[in-house]
Amino acid sequence: MCIPKVSVIIPVYNTEKYVRQAVESILLQTLKDIEIIIVNDGSTDGSMTILEELAAQDERIKLFSQENQGQSAARNFATEKAKGKYIYFMDSDDFLEKDALQLCFEKAVNKNLDFVLFDAEILNPQDTTAIDLTYKRTQILNKEYIYTGNELLNTFIREHIFTPSPCLSFINTAFLRQQNLSFYPGIIHEDQLFTCKLYLNANKVMCIAKPFFKRRFRSDSTMTNRFAWKNMHGYLTVTEELSLYADQHPQHKKLISLFLSQMLNAAVWQAHVLPLKEKIKLLPRIAQHRQYIRLRTWLVLMLKK
């Protein structure tokens, strides 16, 4: 049986306005030897109809459908099915430049890399004025140098340009499975945990200084919705999981502490919008991780309206 060069994994939930463009951006890749594993995660709009139409037109699409279980479960299910030498996680409301997979594959194979990273552009920056995001990271990197993931994670944190999106990494499937990397189910902000571990475990990483990924911000997305208890629960779950991981892998403890300090301060700062009852509920949970939280952040949480 022929092994595809790349498995592209696309979870889909209620993105009928954008999913055709997302999938077609993969179908039109210059690298043709790919499989496209799409998991319809219980969509209630017209997404499935569009996906069935696309699957009927191209045999590289493998379409699955399940009851809504969340993005993590959909990605994990597809990863188990993947047969490609490399894996790329794609979002169903964005799109990818047509030479992205080809260039990433060539670099990954030629240099025997654990993963390749690249940049992104925001399609609708006018809708993100209230969100502090940076998708330009490769401009400070040496394009010919092979980094360890630890070197990159440390640099990105200190320069305040870390982004957890798995859509900016082209990953060696053998490496992914060897490290037993998967997405934590049942929470949002699961990408923080996955991508942090991806970097911590990688020994050979290079970048391509191009914004291959085109990111769309929607008014009803996790990033743009008003900060709520589920956001804080997700961040705290990531904190607890990484704290446990640090205990098991003490060589990463210092870098994980740096990561958690930056992530938790930003999260707790945002949590000032929570109702007073939820803030009180939150206090004992974040007190367990007080070593990561600055005094000013505590004050903002309790005093800012």
Short mmCIF file of C-alpha atoms in Angstrom, two decimals:
data_model
loop_
_atom_site.label_atom_id
_atom_site.label_comp_id
_atom_site.label_asym_id
_atom_site.label_seq_id
_atom_site.Cartn_x
_atom_site.Cartn_y
_atom_site.Cartn_z
CA MET A 1 0.00 0.00 0.00
CA CYS A 2 1.33 3.43 -0.95
CA ILE A 3 2.16 5.63 2.02
CA PRO A 4 1.18 9.27 1.43
CA LYS A 5 3.78 11.92 2.06
CA VAL A 6 1.47 14.01 4.24
CA SER A 7 -1.74 13.48 6.19
CA VAL A 8 -3.71 16.70 6.47
CA ILE A 9 -6.14 16.62 9.39
CA ILE A 10 -9.17 18.93 9.37
CA PRO A 11 -11.76 18.93 12.18
CA VAL A 12 -15.00 20.63 11.12
CA TYR A 13 -17.73 22.12 13.26
CA ASN A 14 -20.29 24.54 11.79
CA THR A 15 -18.03 26.34 9.33
CA GLU A 16 -20.18 26.05 6.19
CA LYS A 17 -19.26 29.58 5.07
CA TYR A 18 -15.55 28.81 4.99
CA VAL A 19 -14.94 25.06 4.85
CA ARG A 20 -14.97 24.78 1.05
CA GLN A 21 -12.16 27.31 0.72
CA ALA A 22 -10.21 25.58 3.49
CA VAL A 23 -10.44 22.13 1.95
CA GLU A 24 -9.84 23.38 -1.60
CA SER A 25 -6.65 25.13 -0.45
CA ILE A 26 -5.40 21.65 0.48
CA LEU A 27 -6.69 19.96 -2.67
CA LEU A 28 -4.82 22.54 -4.75
CA GLN A 29 -1.48 22.04 -3.02
CA THR A 30 1.46 21.54 -5.38
CA LEU A 31 2.31 18.44 -3.34
CA LYS A 32 -0.24 15.96 -4.64
CA ASP A 33 0.74 12.80 -2.73
CA ILE A 34 -1.35 13.53 0.35
CA GLU A 35 -4.37 12.23 2.22
CA ILE A 36 -6.94 14.59 3.70
CA ILE A 37 -8.65 13.28 6.82
CA ILE A 38 -11.74 15.33 7.62
CA VAL A 39 -13.74 14.76 10.79
CA ASN A 40 -17.18 16.34 10.87
CA ASP A 41 -17.58 16.91 14.61
CA GLY A 42 -21.37 16.98 14.86
CA SER A 43 -21.99 20.04 12.68
CA THR A 44 -25.58 21.28 12.69
CA ASP A 45 -25.25 23.56 9.65
CA GLY A 46 -24.59 22.67 6.03
CA SER A 47 -20.93 21.73 6.50
CA MET A 48 -21.46 18.00 5.98
CA THR A 49 -23.23 18.50 2.66
CA ILE A 50 -20.27 20.51 1.37
CA LEU A 51 -17.80 17.93 2.66
CA GLU A 52 -19.66 15.06 1.01
CA GLU A 53 -19.61 16.95 -2.30
CA LEU A 54 -15.87 17.57 -2.05
CA ALA A 55 -15.15 13.96 -1.01
CA ALA A 56 -17.04 12.69 -4.05
CA GLN A 57 -14.76 14.75 -6.28
CA ASP A 58 -11.37 13.68 -4.86
CA GLU A 59 -10.45 10.26 -3.55
CA ARG A 60 -7.70 11.69 -1.37
CA ILE A 61 -10.39 12.89 1.04
CA LYS A 62 -11.30 10.49 3.83
CA LEU A 63 -14.46 11.78 5.47
CA PHE A 64 -15.64 10.75 8.92
CA SER A 65 -18.51 12.00 11.04
CA GLN A 66 -19.10 11.78 14.78
CA GLU A 67 -21.26 13.31 17.47
CA ASN A 68 -19.86 16.58 18.74
CA GLN A 69 -16.90 15.80 21.00
CA GLY A 70 -14.74 18.85 20.49
CA GLN A 71 -11.72 19.69 18.38
CA SER A 72 -9.26 17.66 20.47
CA ALA A 73 -11.21 14.42 20.09
CA ALA A 74 -11.62 15.01 16.35
CA ARG A 75 -7.90 15.64 15.86
CA ASN A 76 -6.92 12.63 17.98
CA PHE A 77 -9.29 10.37 16.05
CA ALA A 78 -7.85 11.54 12.73
CA THR A 79 -4.26 11.21 13.96
CA GLU A 80 -4.88 7.54 14.72
CA LYS A 81 -6.10 7.08 11.15
CA ALA A 82 -3.20 8.99 9.56
CA LYS A 83 -0.82 7.04 7.32
CA GLY A 84 1.32 9.92 6.05
CA LYS A 85 5.00 10.36 6.85
CA TYR A 86 4.14 13.86 8.09
CA ILE A 87 1.07 15.38 9.68
CA TYR A 88 -0.37 18.83 9.22
CA PHE A 89 -3.27 20.09 11.34
CA MET A 90 -5.52 22.44 9.36
CA ASP A 91 -8.43 24.56 10.60
CA SER A 92 -11.70 24.50 8.66
CA ASP A 93 -12.21 28.28 8.47
CA ASP A 94 -8.76 29.28 7.18
CA PHE A 95 -6.64 28.44 4.15
CA LEU A 96 -3.10 27.50 3.19
CA GLU A 97 -0.86 28.80 0.41
CA LYS A 98 -0.56 26.24 -2.37
CA ASP A 99 3.19 25.51 -2.05
CA ALA A 100 3.21 25.18 1.75
CA LEU A 101 3.16 21.40 2.03
CA GLN A 102 5.69 20.93 -0.78
CA LEU A 103 8.25 23.29 0.73
CA CYS A 104 7.75 21.96 4.25
CA PHE A 105 8.03 18.35 3.10
CA GLU A 106 11.25 18.98 1.18
CA LYS A 107 12.89 20.76 4.12
CA ALA A 108 11.72 18.18 6.67
CA VAL A 109 13.01 15.25 4.57
CA ASN A 110 16.30 16.85 3.54
CA LYS A 111 17.20 17.80 7.11
CA ASN A 112 15.47 14.91 8.91
CA LEU A 113 13.49 17.32 11.08
CA ASP A 114 11.01 16.70 13.88
CA PHE A 115 8.95 19.59 12.60
CA VAL A 116 9.05 22.68 10.41
CA LEU A 117 7.52 25.96 11.56
CA PHE A 118 6.28 28.89 9.51
CA ASP A 119 4.29 32.09 9.94
CA ALA A 120 0.74 33.25 9.34
CA GLU A 121 -1.17 36.27 8.16
CA ILE A 122 -4.50 37.44 9.55
CA LEU A 123 -7.13 37.73 6.83
CA ASN A 124 -9.26 40.31 8.64
CA PRO A 125 -6.96 42.35 10.92
CA GLN A 126 -9.62 45.02 11.31
CA ASP A 127 -11.59 42.54 13.45
CA THR A 128 -8.71 41.78 15.83
CA THR A 129 -7.87 45.21 17.19
CA ALA A 130 -8.70 44.11 20.73
CA ILE A 131 -6.56 40.95 20.52
CA ASP A 132 -2.81 41.03 20.96
CA LEU A 133 -1.51 38.44 18.51
CA THR A 134 1.77 37.88 16.74
CA TYR A 135 2.18 35.41 13.92
CA LYS A 136 5.53 36.73 12.66
CA ARG A 137 8.20 34.72 14.42
CA THR A 138 10.65 33.61 11.76
CA GLN A 139 11.99 37.12 11.18
CA ILE A 140 14.20 36.77 14.26
CA LEU A 141 15.43 33.27 13.39
CA ASN A 142 18.35 31.99 11.32
CA LYS A 143 16.68 30.31 8.35
CA GLU A 144 19.61 27.90 7.84
CA TYR A 145 20.03 26.83 11.46
CA ILE A 146 18.64 23.65 13.02
CA TYR A 147 17.22 24.54 16.42
CA THR A 148 16.12 22.44 19.33
CA GLY A 149 12.52 22.99 20.35
CA ASN A 150 13.74 24.23 23.73
CA GLU A 151 15.82 26.95 22.09
CA LEU A 152 12.84 28.13 20.06
CA LEU A 153 10.34 27.99 22.93
CA ASN A 154 12.67 29.96 25.18
CA THR A 155 13.21 32.58 22.46
CA PHE A 156 9.54 32.93 21.60
CA ILE A 157 8.49 33.29 25.24
CA ARG A 158 11.12 35.90 26.03
CA GLU A 159 10.30 37.85 22.88
CA HIS A 160 6.54 37.54 23.59
CA ILE A 161 5.88 35.96 20.18
CA PHE A 162 4.89 32.43 21.15
CA THR A 163 1.68 31.23 19.50
CA PRO A 164 0.18 27.82 20.30
CA SER A 165 -1.56 27.20 16.97
CA PRO A 166 -0.68 23.71 15.66
CA CYS A 167 -1.54 25.02 12.18
CA LEU A 168 1.91 26.63 12.09
CA SER A 169 3.83 23.36 12.43
CA PHE A 170 4.50 20.59 9.89
CA ILE A 171 5.21 17.53 12.03
CA ASN A 172 7.04 14.24 11.51
CA THR A 173 4.44 11.52 12.21
CA ALA A 174 7.00 9.11 13.70
CA PHE A 175 8.18 11.83 16.10
CA LEU A 176 4.60 12.68 17.06
CA ARG A 177 3.81 9.07 17.92
CA GLN A 178 7.14 8.39 19.59
CA GLN A 179 6.48 11.28 21.97
CA ASN A 180 2.83 10.19 22.41
CA LEU A 181 1.63 13.71 21.66
CA SER A 182 -2.11 14.24 21.50
CA PHE A 183 -4.69 16.92 22.26
CA TYR A 184 -6.23 17.09 25.74
CA PRO A 185 -9.99 16.51 25.35
CA GLY A 186 -12.84 18.45 26.88
CA ILE A 187 -11.21 21.86 27.28
CA ILE A 188 -10.48 24.93 25.21
CA HIS A 189 -6.92 26.30 24.87
CA GLU A 190 -5.75 22.71 24.46
CA ASP A 191 -3.30 23.95 21.82
CA GLN A 192 -1.23 25.56 24.59
CA LEU A 193 -0.50 22.14 26.07
CA PHE A 194 0.05 20.33 22.78
CA THR A 195 2.37 22.93 21.26
CA CYS A 196 4.40 23.43 24.43
CA LYS A 197 5.09 19.69 24.60
CA LEU A 198 5.82 19.62 20.87
CA TYR A 199 8.60 22.15 21.37
CA LEU A 200 9.93 20.62 24.58
CA ASN A 201 10.48 17.25 22.93
CA ALA A 202 11.86 18.30 19.54
CA ASN A 203 15.59 18.10 18.82
CA LYS A 204 15.63 19.19 15.17
CA VAL A 205 13.47 22.10 14.02
CA MET A 206 13.85 24.58 11.19
CA CYS A 207 11.73 27.43 9.94
CA ILE A 208 10.53 28.64 6.57
CA ALA A 209 10.15 32.41 6.62
CA LYS A 210 6.83 32.57 4.81
CA PRO A 211 3.28 33.24 6.04
CA PHE A 212 1.82 30.07 4.56
CA PHE A 213 -1.20 30.00 6.87
CA LYS A 214 -4.02 32.50 6.39
CA ARG A 215 -5.94 32.91 9.63
CA ARG A 216 -9.52 34.18 9.80
CA PHE A 217 -10.99 35.59 13.00
CA ARG A 218 -14.69 35.05 13.57
CA SER A 219 -16.95 36.80 16.06
CA ASP A 220 -18.10 33.49 17.52
CA SER A 221 -14.67 31.87 17.91
CA THR A 222 -12.80 30.95 21.08
CA MET A 223 -10.37 33.82 20.51
CA THR A 224 -12.99 36.52 20.06
CA ASN A 225 -15.72 35.48 22.51
CA ARG A 226 -15.84 37.26 25.85
CA PHE A 227 -13.56 35.64 28.41
CA ALA A 228 -15.55 33.16 30.52
CA TRP A 229 -15.09 30.49 33.18
CA LYS A 230 -14.44 27.82 30.51
CA ASN A 231 -11.42 29.82 29.33
CA MET A 232 -9.94 29.92 32.81
CA HIS A 233 -10.71 26.25 33.35
CA GLY A 234 -8.83 25.44 30.15
CA TYR A 235 -5.78 27.46 31.13
CA LEU A 236 -5.74 25.93 34.62
CA THR A 237 -5.99 22.42 33.19
CA VAL A 238 -3.01 23.18 30.94
CA THR A 239 -1.15 24.51 33.99
CA GLU A 240 -1.86 21.39 36.02
CA GLU A 241 -0.85 19.08 33.18
CA LEU A 242 2.39 20.94 32.51
CA SER A 243 3.23 21.11 36.21
CA LEU A 244 2.87 17.34 36.38
CA TYR A 245 4.96 16.99 33.23
CA ALA A 246 7.68 19.16 34.77
CA ASP A 247 7.81 16.92 37.84
CA GLN A 248 8.26 13.91 35.56
CA HIS A 249 10.81 15.67 33.32
CA PRO A 250 12.87 17.95 35.60
CA GLN A 251 15.16 18.94 32.73
CA HIS A 252 12.23 21.00 31.38
CA LYS A 253 11.13 22.49 34.71
CA LYS A 254 12.74 25.93 34.27
CA LEU A 255 11.36 26.44 30.76
CA ILE A 256 7.91 25.19 31.73
CA SER A 257 7.89 27.66 34.62
CA LEU A 258 8.72 30.46 32.22
CA PHE A 259 5.94 29.32 29.88
CA LEU A 260 3.35 29.03 32.66
CA SER A 261 4.26 32.41 34.11
CA GLN A 262 3.58 34.14 30.80
CA MET A 263 0.43 32.14 30.01
CA LEU A 264 -1.15 32.36 33.48
CA ASN A 265 -0.49 36.07 33.96
CA ALA A 266 -2.21 36.79 30.66
CA ALA A 267 -5.13 34.48 31.53
CA VAL A 268 -5.68 35.77 35.05
CA TRP A 269 -5.49 39.34 33.76
CA GLN A 270 -8.32 38.56 31.34
CA ALA A 271 -10.29 36.92 34.14
CA HIS A 272 -11.05 40.33 35.69
CA VAL A 273 -14.22 40.34 33.55
CA LEU A 274 -15.63 37.31 35.38
CA PRO A 275 -18.55 37.81 37.80
CA LEU A 276 -17.52 38.25 41.43
CA LYS A 277 -18.87 34.81 42.37
CA GLU A 278 -16.64 33.18 39.76
CA LYS A 279 -13.62 35.24 40.81
CA ILE A 280 -14.06 33.97 44.37
CA LYS A 281 -14.36 30.43 43.03
CA LEU A 282 -11.19 30.98 41.02
CA LEU A 283 -8.99 32.23 43.88
CA PRO A 284 -8.16 28.89 45.55
CA ARG A 285 -7.35 27.30 42.19
CA ILE A 286 -4.91 29.97 41.07
CA ALA A 287 -3.48 30.17 44.60
CA GLN A 288 -2.05 26.70 43.97
CA HIS A 289 0.04 28.28 41.21
CA ARG A 290 0.78 31.62 42.85
CA GLN A 291 4.50 31.31 42.10
CA TYR A 292 3.69 32.13 38.47
CA ILE A 293 1.42 35.13 39.07
CA ARG A 294 2.63 38.69 39.63
CA LEU A 295 1.17 40.92 42.34
CA ARG A 296 -0.09 43.38 39.74
CA THR A 297 -2.06 40.58 38.05
CA TRP A 298 -3.70 39.66 41.36
CA LEU A 299 -4.71 43.30 41.84
CA VAL A 300 -6.17 43.56 38.35
CA LEU A 301 -8.19 40.39 38.89
CA MET A 302 -9.78 41.67 42.09
CA LEU A 303 -10.05 45.41 41.49
CA LYS A 304 -10.50 46.05 37.77
CA LYS A 305 -14.12 46.30 36.61
#
